[in-house]
Short mmCIF file of C-alpha atoms and ligand atoms in Angstrom, two decimals:
data_model
loop_
_atom_site.label_atom_id
_atom_site.label_comp_id
_atom_site.label_asym_id
_atom_site.label_seq_id
_atom_site.Cartn_x
_atom_site.Cartn_y
_atom_site.Cartn_z
CA UNK A 1393 -13.21 -2.06 11.59
CA UNK A 1394 -10.16 -1.35 10.33
CA UNK A 1395 -9.80 0.46 6.95
CA UNK A 1396 -7.51 -0.51 4.56
CA UNK A 1397 -6.76 1.95 1.74
CA UNK A 1398 -4.76 0.62 -1.93
CA UNK A 1399 -3.26 2.00 -4.11
CA UNK A 1400 -1.87 1.26 -7.99
CA UNK A 1401 1.01 2.42 -8.94
CA UNK A 1402 0.75 1.30 -12.87
CA UNK A 1403 0.55 3.83 -15.88
CA UNK A 1404 -1.10 0.40 -17.68
CA UNK A 1405 -4.38 0.34 -18.69
CA UNK A 1406 -4.07 -3.96 -18.80
CA UNK A 1407 -1.95 -3.84 -15.70
CA UNK A 1408 -0.43 -7.13 -14.12
CA UNK A 1409 0.85 -5.16 -10.73
CA UNK A 1410 -2.65 -4.10 -10.46
CA UNK A 1411 -4.03 -7.54 -10.85
CA UNK A 1412 -2.21 -8.92 -7.91
CA UNK A 1413 -3.05 -6.04 -5.78
CA UNK A 1414 -7.27 -6.57 -6.87
CA UNK A 1415 -5.89 -10.04 -5.60
CA UNK A 1416 -4.65 -8.63 -2.53
CA UNK A 1417 -7.67 -6.41 -1.75
CA UNK A 1418 -10.65 -9.76 -2.19
CA UNK A 1419 -8.62 -11.60 0.15
CA UNK A 1420 -8.55 -8.56 2.65
CA UNK A 1421 -12.45 -7.85 2.08
CA UNK A 1422 -12.55 -11.67 2.76
CA UNK A 1423 -11.03 -11.28 6.00
CA UNK A 1424 -13.97 -8.21 6.70
CA UNK A 1425 -12.04 -5.28 5.63
CA UNK A 1426 -12.89 -2.44 4.30
CA UNK A 1427 -10.86 -1.66 1.34
CA UNK A 1428 -10.36 1.86 -0.35
CA UNK A 1429 -8.78 1.66 -3.15
CA UNK A 1430 -7.28 4.15 -5.74
CA UNK A 1431 -5.42 4.07 -9.63
CA UNK A 1432 -3.13 6.58 -11.02
CA UNK A 1433 -6.68 6.97 -12.79
CA UNK A 1434 -8.32 8.47 -9.81
CA UNK A 1435 -6.01 11.72 -10.01
CA UNK A 1436 -5.86 14.34 -12.63
CA UNK A 1437 -2.37 13.88 -14.44
CA UNK A 1438 -1.93 18.04 -13.84
CA UNK A 1439 -2.71 17.63 -10.76
CA UNK A 1440 -0.19 14.99 -9.42
CA UNK A 1441 2.59 16.60 -12.13
CA UNK A 1442 2.76 19.67 -10.43
CA UNK A 1443 1.45 18.56 -6.59
CA UNK A 1444 -1.71 20.79 -6.54
CA UNK A 1445 -2.71 20.40 -2.89
CA UNK A 1446 -5.51 21.24 -3.17
CA UNK A 1447 -7.05 19.16 -5.87
CA UNK A 1448 -10.22 16.98 -5.05
CA UNK A 1449 -8.65 13.69 -6.09
CA UNK A 1450 -5.57 14.56 -4.53
CA UNK A 1451 -7.01 15.61 -1.07
CA UNK A 1452 -9.08 12.36 -1.03
CA UNK A 1453 -6.60 10.54 -1.73
CA UNK A 1454 -4.75 12.29 1.39
CA UNK A 1455 -8.25 12.30 3.62
CA UNK A 1456 -8.46 8.33 3.19
CA UNK A 1457 -4.53 7.74 3.81
CA UNK A 1458 -5.15 9.97 7.49
CA UNK A 1459 -8.07 7.00 8.32
CA UNK A 1460 -7.08 4.03 7.30
CA UNK A 1461 -4.32 1.64 9.25
CA UNK A 1462 -3.20 0.18 6.86
CA UNK A 1463 -1.43 0.66 2.58
CA UNK A 1464 -1.23 -1.72 0.49
CA UNK A 1465 0.82 -0.81 -2.23
CA UNK A 1466 1.65 -2.22 -5.49
CA UNK A 1467 3.89 -0.90 -8.93
CA UNK A 1468 5.55 -2.35 -11.84
CA UNK A 1469 9.58 -2.66 -11.82
CA UNK A 1470 10.47 0.60 -14.16
CA UNK A 1471 14.72 1.01 -14.62
CA UNK A 1472 15.00 -1.24 -11.50
CA UNK A 1473 13.09 0.89 -9.37
CA UNK A 1474 9.29 1.37 -8.61
CA UNK A 1475 7.45 4.16 -11.08
CA UNK A 1476 7.54 7.54 -11.28
CA UNK A 1477 3.95 7.46 -11.14
CA UNK A 1478 3.90 5.79 -7.86
CA UNK A 1479 6.54 8.34 -7.02
CA UNK A 1480 4.09 11.49 -7.86
CA UNK A 1481 0.82 10.13 -6.04
CA UNK A 1482 3.17 9.43 -2.84
CA UNK A 1483 5.08 12.83 -3.42
CA UNK A 1484 1.46 14.54 -2.73
CA UNK A 1485 0.79 13.04 0.70
CA UNK A 1486 1.85 14.89 3.62
CA UNK A 1487 5.09 13.71 5.70
CA UNK A 1488 4.61 11.26 8.45
CA UNK A 1489 1.68 10.14 6.49
CA UNK A 1490 1.99 6.49 7.96
CA UNK A 1491 2.85 7.40 11.15
CA UNK A 1492 -0.10 5.02 12.29
CA UNK A 1493 0.45 2.33 9.29
CA UNK A 1494 1.01 -0.94 8.54
CA UNK A 1495 2.46 -0.93 4.76
CA UNK A 1496 2.37 -4.38 2.09
CA UNK A 1497 4.68 -3.72 -0.83
CA UNK A 1498 3.71 -5.45 -3.72
CA UNK A 1499 5.62 -5.50 -7.60
CA UNK A 1500 5.73 -7.32 -10.53
CA UNK A 1501 8.85 -7.51 -13.31
CA UNK A 1502 10.00 -8.67 -16.16
CA UNK A 1503 13.36 -10.24 -14.48
CA UNK A 1504 13.60 -12.75 -11.60
CA UNK A 1505 17.03 -10.25 -11.33
CA UNK A 1506 15.47 -7.66 -9.88
CA UNK A 1507 13.01 -9.01 -7.09
CA UNK A 1508 15.18 -7.17 -4.41
CA UNK A 1509 14.97 -3.36 -6.30
CA UNK A 1510 11.37 -2.59 -4.67
CA UNK A 1511 12.34 -3.08 -1.67
CA UNK A 1512 16.08 -1.34 -1.96
CA UNK A 1513 14.06 1.75 -4.01
CA UNK A 1514 10.57 1.78 -2.60
CA UNK A 1515 11.13 0.91 1.41
CA UNK A 1516 13.50 4.76 2.17
CA UNK A 1517 10.10 6.41 0.67
CA UNK A 1518 8.25 5.15 3.02
CA UNK A 1519 9.99 5.26 5.66
CA UNK A 1520 10.47 8.30 4.57
CA UNK A 1521 6.82 9.04 5.59
CA UNK A 1522 6.97 7.13 9.03
CA UNK A 1523 5.70 4.00 8.09
CA UNK A 1524 5.15 1.83 11.51
CA UNK A 1525 6.04 -0.69 9.86
CA UNK A 1526 6.87 -1.83 6.61
CA UNK A 1527 6.61 -5.57 5.75
CA UNK A 1528 8.82 -7.82 3.20
CA UNK A 1529 7.30 -7.28 -0.23
CA UNK A 1530 5.59 -9.67 -2.87
CA UNK A 1531 7.86 -9.72 -5.94
CA UNK A 1532 5.80 -12.05 -8.63
CA UNK A 1533 7.97 -12.48 -12.26
CA UNK A 1534 5.18 -11.90 -15.61
CA UNK A 1535 5.99 -15.41 -16.06
CA UNK A 1536 3.51 -16.22 -12.94
CA UNK A 1537 1.04 -13.91 -13.74
CA UNK A 1538 -0.85 -15.21 -16.81
CA UNK A 1539 -3.70 -13.42 -18.48
CA UNK A 1540 -6.91 -15.11 -18.93
CA UNK A 1541 -9.58 -15.20 -22.02
CA UNK A 1542 -11.87 -13.10 -20.08
CA UNK A 1543 -9.40 -10.41 -18.85
CA UNK A 1544 -8.89 -11.59 -15.74
CA UNK A 1545 -5.12 -12.21 -14.12
CA UNK A 1546 -4.35 -15.87 -12.89
CA UNK A 1547 -1.90 -15.97 -10.03
CA UNK A 1548 0.55 -18.90 -10.10
CA UNK A 1549 0.08 -20.59 -6.48
CA UNK A 1550 3.29 -20.16 -5.42
CA UNK A 1551 2.79 -16.54 -5.39
CA UNK A 1552 -1.01 -16.31 -4.17
CA UNK A 1553 0.33 -19.13 -1.06
CA UNK A 1554 2.42 -16.19 -0.20
CA UNK A 1555 -0.03 -13.55 -0.61
CA UNK A 1556 -2.43 -15.31 1.60
CA UNK A 1557 0.71 -15.33 4.08
CA UNK A 1558 1.86 -11.72 3.65
CA UNK A 1559 -2.16 -10.50 4.14
CA UNK A 1560 -2.22 -12.58 7.43
CA UNK A 1561 1.44 -10.68 8.44
CA UNK A 1562 -0.35 -7.84 7.33
CA UNK A 1563 -3.61 -7.89 9.52
CA UNK A 1564 -1.70 -8.95 12.08
CA UNK A 1565 0.14 -5.58 12.54
CA UNK A 1566 -2.80 -3.43 12.97
CA UNK A 1567 -3.10 -3.81 16.68
CA UNK A 1568 -5.80 -0.67 16.90
CA UNK A 1569 -8.91 -1.70 14.62
CA UNK A 1570 -10.90 1.94 14.02
CA UNK A 1571 -7.27 4.12 14.03
CA UNK A 1572 -8.31 4.69 18.09
CA UNK A 1573 -5.17 7.65 19.20
CA UNK A 1574 -4.81 7.01 22.33
CA UNK A 1575 -5.03 11.34 24.30
CA UNK A 1576 -2.04 12.28 26.42
CA UNK A 1577 -3.47 13.41 28.75
CA UNK A 1578 -5.82 9.95 29.35
CA UNK A 1579 -2.96 8.20 29.15
CA UNK A 1580 -1.31 9.79 31.60
CA UNK A 1581 -4.10 9.27 34.34
CA UNK A 1582 -4.98 5.61 33.90
CA UNK A 1583 -1.52 4.63 33.98
CA UNK A 1584 -1.28 6.64 37.43
CA UNK A 1585 -4.24 4.58 38.12
CA UNK A 1586 -2.66 1.69 37.24
CA UNK A 1587 -5.38 0.92 34.80
CA UNK A 1588 -2.77 0.81 31.43
CA UNK A 1589 0.66 -0.46 32.16
CA UNK A 1590 3.49 -0.09 29.46
C1 LIG B 1670 9.56 1.30 -18.71
C2 LIG B 1670 9.64 0.11 -18.34
C3 LIG B 1670 10.19 -0.38 -17.89
C4 LIG B 1670 10.44 -1.81 -17.20
N1 LIG B 1670 11.83 -2.25 -16.78
C5 LIG B 1670 12.38 -3.03 -16.21
C6 LIG B 1670 13.08 -3.29 -15.09
O1 LIG B 1670 13.98 -2.82 -14.97
N2 LIG B 1670 13.66 -3.95 -14.67
C7 LIG B 1670 12.19 -5.11 -14.82
O2 LIG B 1670 12.34 -6.97 -14.12
N3 LIG B 1670 10.97 -5.65 -15.51
C8 LIG B 1670 11.08 -3.93 -15.86
N4 LIG B 1670 9.60 -4.11 -16.59
C9 LIG B 1670 8.87 -4.95 -17.47
C10 LIG B 1670 7.47 -4.62 -16.04
O3 LIG B 1670 8.13 -3.87 -15.24
C11 LIG B 1670 7.13 -5.89 -15.61
O4 LIG B 1670 6.34 -6.10 -17.52
C12 LIG B 1670 5.33 -5.64 -15.05
O5 LIG B 1670 5.22 -6.63 -14.58
C13 LIG B 1670 4.23 -4.23 -15.84
O6 LIG B 1670 3.43 -4.17 -14.51
P1 LIG B 1670 2.16 -3.49 -15.21
O7 LIG B 1670 1.85 -4.07 -16.34
O8 LIG B 1670 1.61 -3.49 -14.02
O9 LIG B 1670 2.36 -2.40 -15.39
C14 LIG B 1670 10.08 -2.58 -17.47
C15 LIG B 1670 8.78 -2.24 -18.48
C16 LIG B 1670 8.37 -1.36 -18.88
C17 LIG B 1670 6.97 -0.86 -19.91
#
């Protein structure tokens, strides 16, 4: 079964970007995907700020990413970029941590003018982590995300539709459910026998 890790990069206790991410996780789970969720609250601030790689929370995060097929990451727009909290969580991943992963970024902001801000700022970080494929992200403004009396977040229908389309694309880019790695020697032998073509 494919495994997807979600990461919320918002420091807010009541977070729109995390609400959007939760909706994505819900849609993935409905598709039979195993979802493992991480938020800033899963990490002691000290461990992140001092990059304590040996901290159990950081090891758990690294392990989860290593065994996942995809990552859905959400962030609020802060000062025309992604949040600093998100950066410190990504900083403790090893080099090439996303080599086998497809990534879907989600972002929320107060202004439609910053629609591309996260793409411009986050994309280079994901590329530095060698993400196999980064999908075009979903951006929602605060006006498109409304808190309900019961504490849930209501997405504007257009945002929910775009999220469903993005998740279909995301799943289509997971070619190797279960993270099956080809052994180079075995691949060579199979190529010689003509059982595999590239
Ligand atoms: C410190 C700070 C900086 C912000 N900077 C921007 C910004 O540059 N552009 C923007 O559109 N919204 C900005 N906002 C608004 C947030 O991006 C927006 O409210 C977002 O939905 C918050 O997400 P959250 O609830 O997940 O934290 C800022 C908010 C804060 C608190």
